[in-house]
Amino acid sequence: MKKNRELIILFIIVLLFGLYKIINVSFSYDTDVIILNPKYIMLSWIGLMRYGLTFIKYVLHLYGNVNIRLLNILTYVNVFIYSAVFLKFLSVDGKKNIWKDILTVMLVITSPILLEQYNFTLQSVEVSFSMILMMISFITTYKYLKDNKIGYACITILLLIVCFSTYQSFVNLYILGVLISLYKLSSYDNKKNITRSIIIFMISFILYYLIGKVIINIMNIDTTAYLTSKIGWLDSFKDTLFGIGKDFVKVLIGYGHVLNLGYLLCVIIVIGYIIKNKNIKSIYLLFMLLVPFLLNTLTGSRIVIRSLFTIPFLYSFIFYEFFDKKYVKYILIVLIISQLINSYLLLIGDYHRYLNDISIGEKIYNDCGSNKDITIYIYGVEKSEENISLIKGEVMGYSYYEWFELGHPSYERIHNFMIIHNIEYNIDNDYNALSFDNEYPNNGYIIKEGNKCYVNLGD
């Protein structure tokens, strides 16, 4: 960093962007489980073929009563490192331009999509660490295709096994990296390089799958139906096709507060290039636009926005490649400002959601008598926007008191959240219809019967 002013600027940008989340400690859905029942969720990850995620978390001992601020610090250290390595990859075949480099990589750093991903604090360190490995695999792939040294291929395969076993969406991201490498090496033997790329990918994926199956069998773990349940083509071809099309349109028009018009802008830039240049690079660029949707299209599953972390890197490469074209740099600056505004609105909103969740828990407990022997029954939901002003993302901004599981409020998650904040009580379910005089936070939202307290959060 002493010798490279670019890295110092990059470090400052990452620090300033991550500072709010580091200072204002909070957590959201699922992180409660890794705190109170880490064994359960780590075994479930293995059942999901995410054994790399479990392995990294176990080795680093980042589970149980872990410091949330430490997790956020480590996450943004990883963000800085993988942003620097990605920048190295982007400029691997050309001269460096400090403002071009910094501005384009800011699309990755400030991405609301990645912000949503890291909002799952229980896995943010492991996913961001694997992102470093993925960026290194981009470089080793490029080196292998360029120099044909088998050592680079072996390193790439090892890195990919770890990445795929941390989060399956890394499959899409690696394919993007391969396409960028092929684009940069388009003057070389394209057929040969494409073949090599496919072989590396297939070996990596097969080994990842076989290792996962061996681990599951040795540990005698039941495979979860979470991933197979997402295969929509098995249910209804028509509905699945419509759902995929609908999700694509959402991404294209930047629907919601997490997505933006960046993808549409990239499509316009690429189409403009293809019209003027009918060459192999045009084909690579076209496939890059399709890569973010690859896994969802193959499985027929609906898009989970936080899994689309290929998109920020796609933005970054497209704007890097066409930075000197007319108006592109100005569009880039506007897009960065847009991402910064949306990301900070999401961050601030989710932190106040967290504080509001604590207030809700304390009020319920106090109104029920502040007795750890009491049993609390929860009815209905309490949405964040009913108490505070905020914008919501895919998960960010959603209260613990508005999550539904199997058609009813998520009693166990509410209980987890309150227990973590030293609000101790017994939990039970009751599906009997009760007539409340009112809903939270108004008088009459609870009914007390001895050591039982029935709470109506609302519709």
Tab-separated table of C-alpha atoms in Angstrom:
chain	number	residue	atom	x	y	z
A	1	MET	CA	0.000	0.000	0.000
A	2	LYS	CA	2.943	2.347	0.648
A	3	LYS	CA	4.035	1.922	-2.953
A	4	ASN	CA	0.552	2.000	-4.459
A	5	ARG	CA	-1.572	5.134	-4.035
A	6	GLU	CA	-4.477	3.324	-5.694
A	7	LEU	CA	-4.661	0.789	-2.863
A	8	ILE	CA	-4.634	3.518	-0.212
A	9	ILE	CA	-7.595	5.244	-1.903
A	10	LEU	CA	-9.361	1.889	-2.227
A	11	PHE	CA	-8.804	1.133	1.464
A	12	ILE	CA	-10.237	4.526	2.498
A	13	ILE	CA	-13.324	4.008	0.312
A	14	VAL	CA	-14.004	0.548	1.765
A	15	LEU	CA	-13.431	1.840	5.303
A	16	LEU	CA	-15.813	4.784	4.858
A	17	PHE	CA	-18.464	2.594	3.238
A	18	GLY	CA	-18.277	-0.137	5.893
A	19	LEU	CA	-17.891	2.183	8.895
A	20	TYR	CA	-21.628	2.599	9.540
A	21	LYS	CA	-22.209	-1.151	9.823
A	22	ILE	CA	-19.054	-1.625	11.908
A	23	ILE	CA	-20.000	1.113	14.405
A	24	ASN	CA	-23.730	0.400	14.580
A	25	VAL	CA	-23.874	-3.241	15.625
A	26	SER	CA	-26.985	-5.124	14.566
A	27	PHE	CA	-27.995	-8.424	13.074
A	28	SER	CA	-30.879	-9.872	11.105
A	29	TYR	CA	-32.659	-13.102	10.270
A	30	ASP	CA	-30.685	-16.384	10.655
A	31	THR	CA	-27.795	-14.851	12.607
A	32	ASP	CA	-29.729	-15.657	15.792
A	33	VAL	CA	-29.405	-19.369	14.966
A	34	ILE	CA	-25.605	-19.320	14.559
A	35	ILE	CA	-25.407	-17.613	17.976
A	36	LEU	CA	-27.740	-19.974	19.871
A	37	ASN	CA	-27.631	-23.218	17.896
A	38	PRO	CA	-24.509	-23.231	15.681
A	39	LYS	CA	-24.333	-27.021	15.379
A	40	TYR	CA	-27.799	-27.179	13.808
A	41	ILE	CA	-27.136	-24.598	11.116
A	42	MET	CA	-23.603	-25.809	10.349
A	43	LEU	CA	-24.860	-29.375	9.815
A	44	SER	CA	-27.680	-28.015	7.639
A	45	TRP	CA	-25.062	-26.235	5.493
A	46	ILE	CA	-23.304	-29.552	4.930
A	47	GLY	CA	-26.659	-31.009	3.886
A	48	LEU	CA	-26.881	-28.126	1.407
A	49	MET	CA	-23.461	-29.097	-0.014
A	50	ARG	CA	-21.955	-25.978	1.575
A	51	TYR	CA	-19.307	-27.871	3.491
A	52	GLY	CA	-16.677	-25.240	2.646
A	53	LEU	CA	-18.763	-22.635	4.466
A	54	THR	CA	-18.969	-24.906	7.519
A	55	PHE	CA	-15.253	-25.732	7.367
A	56	ILE	CA	-14.118	-22.087	7.237
A	57	LYS	CA	-16.488	-21.086	10.046
A	58	TYR	CA	-15.362	-24.009	12.209
A	59	VAL	CA	-11.640	-23.385	11.641
A	60	LEU	CA	-11.974	-19.657	12.411
A	61	HIS	CA	-14.349	-20.437	15.308
A	62	LEU	CA	-16.777	-17.735	14.156
A	63	TYR	CA	-19.912	-19.165	15.743
A	64	GLY	CA	-21.722	-19.190	19.070
A	65	ASN	CA	-21.465	-16.060	21.204
A	66	VAL	CA	-19.285	-14.320	18.636
A	67	ASN	CA	-18.631	-10.579	18.451
A	68	ILE	CA	-20.861	-9.185	15.674
A	69	ARG	CA	-18.654	-6.107	15.245
A	70	LEU	CA	-15.643	-8.381	14.701
A	71	LEU	CA	-17.536	-10.249	11.970
A	72	ASN	CA	-18.325	-6.966	10.211
A	73	ILE	CA	-14.708	-5.772	10.485
A	74	LEU	CA	-13.411	-9.040	9.021
A	75	THR	CA	-16.011	-8.871	6.245
A	76	TYR	CA	-14.875	-5.430	5.118
A	77	VAL	CA	-11.210	-6.390	5.357
A	78	ASN	CA	-12.130	-9.147	2.902
A	79	VAL	CA	-14.048	-6.658	0.727
A	80	PHE	CA	-10.924	-4.505	0.485
A	81	ILE	CA	-8.715	-7.465	-0.419
A	82	TYR	CA	-10.993	-8.971	-3.076
A	83	SER	CA	-11.651	-5.530	-4.586
A	84	ALA	CA	-7.882	-5.024	-4.908
A	85	VAL	CA	-7.392	-8.477	-6.457
A	86	PHE	CA	-10.306	-7.942	-8.857
A	87	LEU	CA	-8.770	-4.627	-9.883
A	88	LYS	CA	-5.513	-6.456	-10.556
A	89	PHE	CA	-7.449	-8.871	-12.766
A	90	LEU	CA	-9.187	-6.098	-14.709
A	91	SER	CA	-5.859	-4.433	-15.521
A	92	VAL	CA	-3.883	-7.639	-16.048
A	93	ASP	CA	-3.550	-6.975	-19.784
A	94	GLY	CA	-3.346	-3.183	-19.894
A	95	LYS	CA	-2.083	0.085	-18.435
A	96	LYS	CA	-3.436	1.327	-15.125
A	97	ASN	CA	-5.607	4.434	-14.915
A	98	ILE	CA	-6.166	5.315	-11.271
A	99	TRP	CA	-9.563	7.044	-11.660
A	100	LYS	CA	-10.862	4.473	-14.093
A	101	ASP	CA	-9.741	1.699	-11.740
A	102	ILE	CA	-11.185	3.233	-8.573
A	103	LEU	CA	-14.512	4.300	-10.074
A	104	THR	CA	-15.229	0.977	-11.737
A	105	VAL	CA	-14.360	-1.123	-8.684
A	106	MET	CA	-16.598	1.149	-6.576
A	107	LEU	CA	-19.528	-0.504	-8.346
A	108	VAL	CA	-18.549	-3.673	-6.490
A	109	ILE	CA	-17.804	-2.053	-3.125
A	110	THR	CA	-21.055	-0.043	-2.957
A	111	SER	CA	-23.326	-2.707	-4.440
A	112	PRO	CA	-26.684	-3.051	-2.604
A	113	ILE	CA	-26.750	-6.683	-3.808
A	114	LEU	CA	-23.553	-7.496	-1.911
A	115	LEU	CA	-24.799	-5.416	1.018
A	116	GLU	CA	-27.851	-7.701	1.202
A	117	GLN	CA	-25.569	-10.744	1.019
A	118	TYR	CA	-23.373	-9.513	3.879
A	119	ASN	CA	-26.443	-8.563	5.902
A	120	PHE	CA	-26.506	-12.304	6.643
A	121	THR	CA	-23.784	-11.788	9.228
A	122	LEU	CA	-23.680	-15.491	10.074
A	123	GLN	CA	-21.880	-16.167	6.760
A	124	SER	CA	-20.570	-12.776	5.662
A	125	VAL	CA	-16.938	-13.461	6.643
A	126	GLU	CA	-16.874	-16.855	4.904
A	127	VAL	CA	-18.581	-15.665	1.706
A	128	SER	CA	-16.390	-12.542	1.453
A	129	PHE	CA	-13.267	-14.637	2.135
A	130	SER	CA	-14.296	-17.057	-0.625
A	131	MET	CA	-14.744	-14.011	-2.844
A	132	ILE	CA	-11.001	-13.376	-2.424
A	133	LEU	CA	-10.306	-16.940	-3.549
A	134	MET	CA	-12.640	-16.457	-6.514
A	135	MET	CA	-10.815	-13.308	-7.623
A	136	ILE	CA	-7.509	-15.197	-7.377
A	137	SER	CA	-9.054	-17.979	-9.492
A	138	PHE	CA	-9.851	-15.375	-12.177
A	139	ILE	CA	-6.156	-14.507	-12.375
A	140	THR	CA	-4.949	-18.129	-12.305
A	141	THR	CA	-7.458	-19.006	-15.037
A	142	TYR	CA	-6.219	-16.129	-17.173
A	143	LYS	CA	-2.601	-17.189	-16.583
A	144	TYR	CA	-3.382	-20.807	-17.445
A	145	LEU	CA	-5.185	-19.906	-20.673
A	146	LYS	CA	-2.398	-17.518	-21.644
A	147	ASP	CA	0.687	-19.514	-20.627
A	148	ASN	CA	-0.681	-23.091	-20.618
A	149	LYS	CA	1.047	-23.947	-17.315
A	150	ILE	CA	-0.691	-26.850	-15.581
A	151	GLY	CA	0.175	-25.442	-12.136
A	152	TYR	CA	-2.252	-22.569	-12.652
A	153	ALA	CA	-4.999	-25.051	-13.587
A	154	CYS	CA	-4.409	-27.107	-10.408
A	155	ILE	CA	-4.516	-23.998	-8.208
A	156	THR	CA	-7.730	-22.894	-9.919
A	157	ILE	CA	-9.422	-26.243	-9.305
A	158	LEU	CA	-8.561	-26.181	-5.583
A	159	LEU	CA	-9.834	-22.613	-5.234
A	160	LEU	CA	-13.082	-23.421	-7.038
A	161	ILE	CA	-13.843	-26.430	-4.844
A	162	VAL	CA	-13.686	-24.162	-1.773
A	163	CYS	CA	-15.774	-21.422	-3.440
A	164	PHE	CA	-18.494	-23.726	-4.811
A	165	SER	CA	-18.769	-25.438	-1.425
A	166	THR	CA	-19.212	-22.075	0.287
A	167	TYR	CA	-22.051	-20.746	-1.862
A	168	GLN	CA	-23.371	-22.263	-5.085
A	169	SER	CA	-23.796	-18.882	-6.790
A	170	PHE	CA	-20.019	-18.744	-7.124
A	171	VAL	CA	-20.591	-21.028	-10.135
A	172	ASN	CA	-22.087	-18.089	-12.054
A	173	LEU	CA	-19.354	-15.736	-10.892
A	174	TYR	CA	-16.577	-18.040	-12.046
A	175	ILE	CA	-18.146	-18.407	-15.492
A	176	LEU	CA	-18.148	-14.603	-15.721
A	177	GLY	CA	-14.436	-14.613	-14.846
A	178	VAL	CA	-13.766	-17.198	-17.556
A	179	LEU	CA	-15.642	-15.134	-20.151
A	180	ILE	CA	-13.680	-12.014	-19.190
A	181	SER	CA	-10.433	-13.989	-19.514
A	182	LEU	CA	-11.483	-15.317	-22.934
A	183	TYR	CA	-12.452	-11.775	-23.955
A	184	LYS	CA	-9.018	-10.465	-22.942
A	185	LEU	CA	-7.306	-13.376	-24.763
A	186	SER	CA	-9.503	-13.276	-27.871
A	187	SER	CA	-6.423	-12.932	-30.101
A	188	TYR	CA	-5.251	-16.372	-28.907
A	189	ASP	CA	-6.650	-19.789	-29.911
A	190	ASN	CA	-10.274	-19.359	-28.817
A	191	LYS	CA	-11.400	-22.953	-29.397
A	192	LYS	CA	-8.503	-24.321	-27.390
A	193	ASN	CA	-9.046	-21.882	-24.521
A	194	ILE	CA	-12.788	-22.539	-24.405
A	195	THR	CA	-12.108	-26.285	-24.207
A	196	ARG	CA	-9.578	-25.789	-21.413
A	197	SER	CA	-12.017	-23.587	-19.506
A	198	ILE	CA	-14.802	-26.168	-19.739
A	199	ILE	CA	-12.460	-28.943	-18.564
A	200	ILE	CA	-11.317	-26.927	-15.517
A	201	PHE	CA	-14.899	-26.065	-14.619
A	202	MET	CA	-16.166	-29.642	-15.001
A	203	ILE	CA	-13.314	-31.143	-12.961
A	204	SER	CA	-13.850	-28.559	-10.218
A	205	PHE	CA	-17.609	-29.025	-10.082
A	206	ILE	CA	-17.462	-32.839	-10.138
A	207	LEU	CA	-14.851	-32.900	-7.360
A	208	TYR	CA	-16.904	-30.400	-5.327
A	209	TYR	CA	-19.972	-32.619	-5.717
A	210	LEU	CA	-18.200	-35.900	-4.939
A	211	ILE	CA	-16.444	-34.490	-1.853
A	212	GLY	CA	-19.781	-33.180	-0.607
A	213	LYS	CA	-21.449	-36.568	-1.046
A	214	VAL	CA	-18.601	-38.341	0.752
A	215	ILE	CA	-18.788	-35.910	3.693
A	216	ILE	CA	-22.582	-36.286	3.911
A	217	ASN	CA	-22.309	-40.083	3.909
A	218	ILE	CA	-19.468	-40.216	6.445
A	219	MET	CA	-21.285	-37.840	8.809
A	220	ASN	CA	-24.636	-39.536	8.100
A	221	ILE	CA	-26.345	-36.208	7.456
A	222	ASP	CA	-29.743	-36.000	5.770
A	223	THR	CA	-29.598	-33.922	2.603
A	224	THR	CA	-31.935	-30.973	2.858
A	225	ALA	CA	-34.697	-30.433	0.319
A	226	TYR	CA	-34.009	-26.676	0.280
A	227	LEU	CA	-32.119	-26.677	-3.025
A	228	THR	CA	-34.086	-29.427	-4.800
A	229	SER	CA	-37.323	-27.701	-3.795
A	230	LYS	CA	-36.156	-24.738	-5.882
A	231	ILE	CA	-36.209	-26.759	-9.129
A	232	GLY	CA	-39.302	-25.220	-10.664
A	233	TRP	CA	-39.246	-27.145	-13.941
A	234	LEU	CA	-40.398	-30.241	-12.018
A	235	ASP	CA	-43.631	-28.503	-11.001
A	236	SER	CA	-44.963	-26.397	-13.848
A	237	PHE	CA	-43.111	-25.490	-17.050
A	238	LYS	CA	-45.462	-22.607	-17.864
A	239	ASP	CA	-45.384	-21.048	-14.384
A	240	THR	CA	-41.615	-21.504	-14.120
A	241	LEU	CA	-41.018	-19.875	-17.495
A	242	PHE	CA	-43.263	-16.968	-16.536
A	243	GLY	CA	-41.516	-16.595	-13.158
A	244	ILE	CA	-38.036	-16.549	-14.726
A	245	GLY	CA	-39.180	-13.982	-17.277
A	246	LYS	CA	-40.697	-11.849	-14.533
A	247	ASP	CA	-37.478	-11.959	-12.488
A	248	PHE	CA	-35.400	-11.024	-15.540
A	249	VAL	CA	-37.600	-7.987	-16.176
A	250	LYS	CA	-37.211	-6.942	-12.527
A	251	VAL	CA	-33.425	-7.039	-12.869
A	252	LEU	CA	-33.581	-5.244	-16.224
A	253	ILE	CA	-35.659	-2.314	-14.925
A	254	GLY	CA	-33.932	-2.211	-11.529
A	255	TYR	CA	-37.070	-2.976	-9.544
A	256	GLY	CA	-36.918	-2.216	-5.800
A	257	HIS	CA	-34.221	-0.675	-3.630
A	258	VAL	CA	-31.540	-3.349	-4.097
A	259	LEU	CA	-31.488	-3.526	-7.881
A	260	ASN	CA	-30.836	-0.531	-10.126
A	261	LEU	CA	-30.585	0.420	-13.804
A	262	GLY	CA	-26.964	-0.744	-14.021
A	263	TYR	CA	-27.873	-3.987	-15.783
A	264	LEU	CA	-29.987	-2.167	-18.385
A	265	LEU	CA	-27.126	0.273	-18.988
A	266	CYS	CA	-24.725	-2.637	-19.496
A	267	VAL	CA	-27.148	-4.209	-21.987
A	268	ILE	CA	-27.327	-0.933	-23.951
A	269	ILE	CA	-23.520	-0.556	-23.981
A	270	VAL	CA	-23.007	-4.163	-25.126
A	271	ILE	CA	-25.697	-3.972	-27.822
A	272	GLY	CA	-24.062	-0.781	-29.116
A	273	TYR	CA	-20.732	-2.617	-29.342
A	274	ILE	CA	-22.252	-5.692	-31.037
A	275	ILE	CA	-23.940	-3.544	-33.709
A	276	LYS	CA	-20.602	-1.983	-34.630
A	277	ASN	CA	-18.372	-5.027	-34.094
A	278	LYS	CA	-19.373	-8.517	-35.189
A	279	ASN	CA	-16.480	-10.479	-33.720
A	280	ILE	CA	-15.682	-13.092	-31.081
A	281	LYS	CA	-15.588	-10.398	-28.384
A	282	SER	CA	-19.233	-9.607	-29.141
A	283	ILE	CA	-20.161	-13.222	-28.416
A	284	TYR	CA	-18.289	-13.194	-25.097
A	285	LEU	CA	-19.984	-9.935	-24.075
A	286	LEU	CA	-23.419	-11.317	-24.963
A	287	PHE	CA	-22.861	-14.416	-22.837
A	288	MET	CA	-21.642	-12.236	-19.947
A	289	LEU	CA	-25.051	-10.580	-19.856
A	290	LEU	CA	-26.735	-13.988	-19.515
A	291	VAL	CA	-24.395	-15.491	-16.899
A	292	PRO	CA	-26.040	-13.948	-13.770
A	293	PHE	CA	-29.218	-15.922	-14.535
A	294	LEU	CA	-27.540	-19.211	-15.448
A	295	LEU	CA	-28.237	-21.289	-12.306
A	296	ASN	CA	-31.773	-19.962	-11.917
A	297	THR	CA	-32.566	-20.751	-15.551
A	298	LEU	CA	-31.150	-24.288	-15.334
A	299	THR	CA	-33.030	-25.098	-12.138
A	300	GLY	CA	-36.142	-23.073	-12.906
A	301	SER	CA	-35.865	-21.356	-9.525
A	302	ARG	CA	-36.957	-17.840	-8.660
A	303	ILE	CA	-34.186	-15.310	-8.199
A	304	VAL	CA	-32.936	-14.493	-4.715
A	305	ILE	CA	-31.425	-11.040	-5.193
A	306	ARG	CA	-28.578	-11.529	-2.709
A	307	SER	CA	-27.385	-14.516	-4.775
A	308	LEU	CA	-26.930	-12.297	-7.858
A	309	PHE	CA	-23.465	-11.169	-6.769
A	310	THR	CA	-22.217	-11.813	-10.305
A	311	ILE	CA	-23.991	-8.618	-11.369
A	312	PRO	CA	-21.770	-6.046	-9.541
A	313	PHE	CA	-18.668	-7.618	-11.097
A	314	LEU	CA	-20.363	-7.593	-14.507
A	315	TYR	CA	-21.104	-3.864	-14.059
A	316	SER	CA	-17.520	-3.219	-13.061
A	317	PHE	CA	-16.013	-5.006	-16.056
A	318	ILE	CA	-18.373	-3.455	-18.645
A	319	PHE	CA	-17.780	0.088	-17.384
A	320	TYR	CA	-14.050	-0.601	-17.092
A	321	GLU	CA	-13.871	-1.838	-20.677
A	322	PHE	CA	-15.912	1.024	-22.148
A	323	PHE	CA	-14.816	3.750	-19.732
A	324	ASP	CA	-13.380	5.982	-22.463
A	325	LYS	CA	-16.509	5.881	-24.613
A	326	LYS	CA	-18.680	8.971	-24.836
A	327	TYR	CA	-20.784	9.637	-21.695
A	328	VAL	CA	-19.898	6.266	-20.093
A	329	LYS	CA	-17.785	7.732	-17.280
A	330	TYR	CA	-20.579	10.178	-16.402
A	331	ILE	CA	-23.169	7.396	-16.343
A	332	LEU	CA	-20.780	5.446	-14.126
A	333	ILE	CA	-20.539	8.276	-11.595
A	334	VAL	CA	-24.344	8.636	-11.465
A	335	LEU	CA	-24.688	4.871	-10.934
A	336	ILE	CA	-22.154	4.924	-8.071
A	337	ILE	CA	-24.008	7.811	-6.395
A	338	SER	CA	-27.283	5.900	-6.797
A	339	GLN	CA	-25.773	2.785	-5.202
A	340	LEU	CA	-24.288	4.790	-2.330
A	341	ILE	CA	-27.644	6.435	-1.567
A	342	ASN	CA	-29.599	3.179	-1.718
A	343	SER	CA	-27.015	1.258	0.291
A	344	TYR	CA	-26.927	3.825	3.068
A	345	LEU	CA	-30.715	4.075	3.187
A	346	LEU	CA	-30.827	0.283	3.548
A	347	LEU	CA	-28.098	0.318	6.209
A	348	ILE	CA	-29.685	3.082	8.268
A	349	GLY	CA	-33.173	1.588	7.906
A	350	ASP	CA	-32.050	-1.876	8.984
A	351	TYR	CA	-30.186	-0.556	12.015
A	352	HIS	CA	-33.290	1.316	13.173
A	353	ARG	CA	-35.305	-1.846	12.451
A	354	TYR	CA	-32.966	-3.679	14.818
A	355	LEU	CA	-33.416	-1.060	17.567
A	356	ASN	CA	-37.161	-1.150	17.020
A	357	ASP	CA	-37.169	-4.954	17.317
A	358	ILE	CA	-35.463	-4.660	20.694
A	359	SER	CA	-38.067	-2.088	21.807
A	360	ILE	CA	-40.913	-4.378	20.717
A	361	GLY	CA	-39.445	-7.300	22.649
A	362	GLU	CA	-38.931	-5.239	25.796
A	363	LYS	CA	-42.454	-3.797	25.685
A	364	ILE	CA	-44.068	-7.214	25.181
A	365	TYR	CA	-42.040	-8.665	28.046
A	366	ASN	CA	-42.790	-5.769	30.411
A	367	ASP	CA	-46.501	-5.734	29.550
A	368	CYS	CA	-46.651	-9.501	30.121
A	369	GLY	CA	-45.243	-9.045	33.622
A	370	SER	CA	-41.435	-9.294	33.217
A	371	ASN	CA	-41.471	-12.878	34.449
A	372	LYS	CA	-39.042	-15.435	33.019
A	373	ASP	CA	-41.480	-18.218	33.976
A	374	ILE	CA	-44.243	-16.793	31.818
A	375	THR	CA	-45.210	-18.444	28.516
A	376	ILE	CA	-45.792	-16.010	25.652
A	377	TYR	CA	-47.967	-16.857	22.656
A	378	ILE	CA	-47.535	-14.724	19.541
A	379	TYR	CA	-50.335	-13.949	17.070
A	380	GLY	CA	-50.024	-11.926	13.865
A	381	VAL	CA	-47.126	-9.779	12.688
A	382	GLU	CA	-45.671	-6.357	13.395
A	383	LYS	CA	-44.057	-4.794	10.341
A	384	SER	CA	-41.159	-2.382	10.719
A	385	GLU	CA	-42.874	0.419	8.790
A	386	GLU	CA	-45.708	0.436	11.339
A	387	ASN	CA	-43.274	1.897	13.886
A	388	ILE	CA	-40.473	3.585	11.972
A	389	SER	CA	-39.850	5.159	8.585
A	390	LEU	CA	-37.528	3.102	6.380
A	391	ILE	CA	-37.011	1.487	2.985
A	392	LYS	CA	-36.797	-2.279	2.706
A	393	GLY	CA	-34.540	-4.469	0.645
A	394	GLU	CA	-34.948	-8.167	0.086
A	395	VAL	CA	-34.319	-8.940	3.773
A	396	MET	CA	-32.903	-5.694	5.124
A	397	GLY	CA	-35.494	-3.691	7.037
A	398	TYR	CA	-37.707	-6.699	7.780
A	399	SER	CA	-38.515	-7.141	11.458
A	400	TYR	CA	-38.094	-10.389	13.370
A	401	TYR	CA	-41.774	-9.902	14.228
A	402	GLU	CA	-42.998	-10.054	10.639
A	403	TRP	CA	-41.314	-13.257	9.403
A	404	PHE	CA	-43.682	-16.102	8.604
A	405	GLU	CA	-42.857	-19.819	8.643
A	406	LEU	CA	-45.366	-22.499	7.627
A	407	GLY	CA	-48.245	-20.028	7.724
A	408	HIS	CA	-47.630	-18.567	11.189
A	409	PRO	CA	-45.282	-16.076	12.822
A	410	SER	CA	-41.735	-17.357	13.311
A	411	TYR	CA	-42.124	-18.055	17.038
A	412	GLU	CA	-38.689	-19.604	17.477
A	413	ARG	CA	-36.875	-16.756	15.706
A	414	ILE	CA	-38.723	-14.182	17.809
A	415	HIS	CA	-37.813	-16.172	20.905
A	416	ASN	CA	-34.170	-16.414	19.766
A	417	PHE	CA	-33.954	-12.668	19.213
A	418	MET	CA	-35.434	-11.850	22.602
A	419	ILE	CA	-33.277	-14.416	24.464
A	420	ILE	CA	-30.111	-12.934	22.890
A	421	HIS	CA	-31.182	-9.574	24.323
A	422	ASN	CA	-31.698	-11.051	27.819
A	423	ILE	CA	-35.485	-11.226	27.531
A	424	GLU	CA	-36.140	-14.676	28.980
A	425	TYR	CA	-39.519	-16.397	28.772
A	426	ASN	CA	-41.065	-19.712	27.730
A	427	ILE	CA	-42.310	-20.269	24.191
A	428	ASP	CA	-45.308	-22.254	22.998
A	429	ASN	CA	-47.738	-22.337	20.079
A	430	ASP	CA	-51.464	-21.854	20.303
A	431	TYR	CA	-53.655	-21.843	17.222
A	432	ASN	CA	-56.948	-21.215	19.038
A	433	ALA	CA	-58.834	-18.160	17.832
A	434	LEU	CA	-58.779	-15.419	20.434
A	435	SER	CA	-60.637	-12.132	20.469
A	436	PHE	CA	-58.272	-9.272	21.253
A	437	ASP	CA	-59.510	-5.755	21.961
A	438	ASN	CA	-56.642	-4.221	20.001
A	439	GLU	CA	-53.243	-4.856	18.399
A	440	TYR	CA	-49.682	-3.897	19.340
A	441	PRO	CA	-48.773	-1.341	20.700
A	442	ASN	CA	-52.253	-0.213	21.813
A	443	ASN	CA	-53.950	-1.145	25.080
A	444	GLY	CA	-55.745	-4.453	24.752
A	445	TYR	CA	-53.144	-6.145	22.552
A	446	ILE	CA	-52.443	-8.765	25.229
A	447	ILE	CA	-54.565	-11.252	27.176
A	448	LYS	CA	-53.116	-12.620	30.418
A	449	GLU	CA	-54.214	-15.887	32.003
A	450	GLY	CA	-52.019	-16.756	34.943
A	451	ASN	CA	-48.552	-17.532	33.627
A	452	LYS	CA	-49.774	-17.370	30.046
A	453	CYS	CA	-49.615	-14.201	27.973
A	454	TYR	CA	-51.256	-13.979	24.553
A	455	VAL	CA	-49.884	-11.225	22.313
A	456	ASN	CA	-51.594	-9.808	19.215
A	457	LEU	CA	-49.031	-8.117	16.960
A	458	GLY	CA	-51.612	-7.321	14.302
A	459	ASP	CA	-52.711	-8.352	10.827
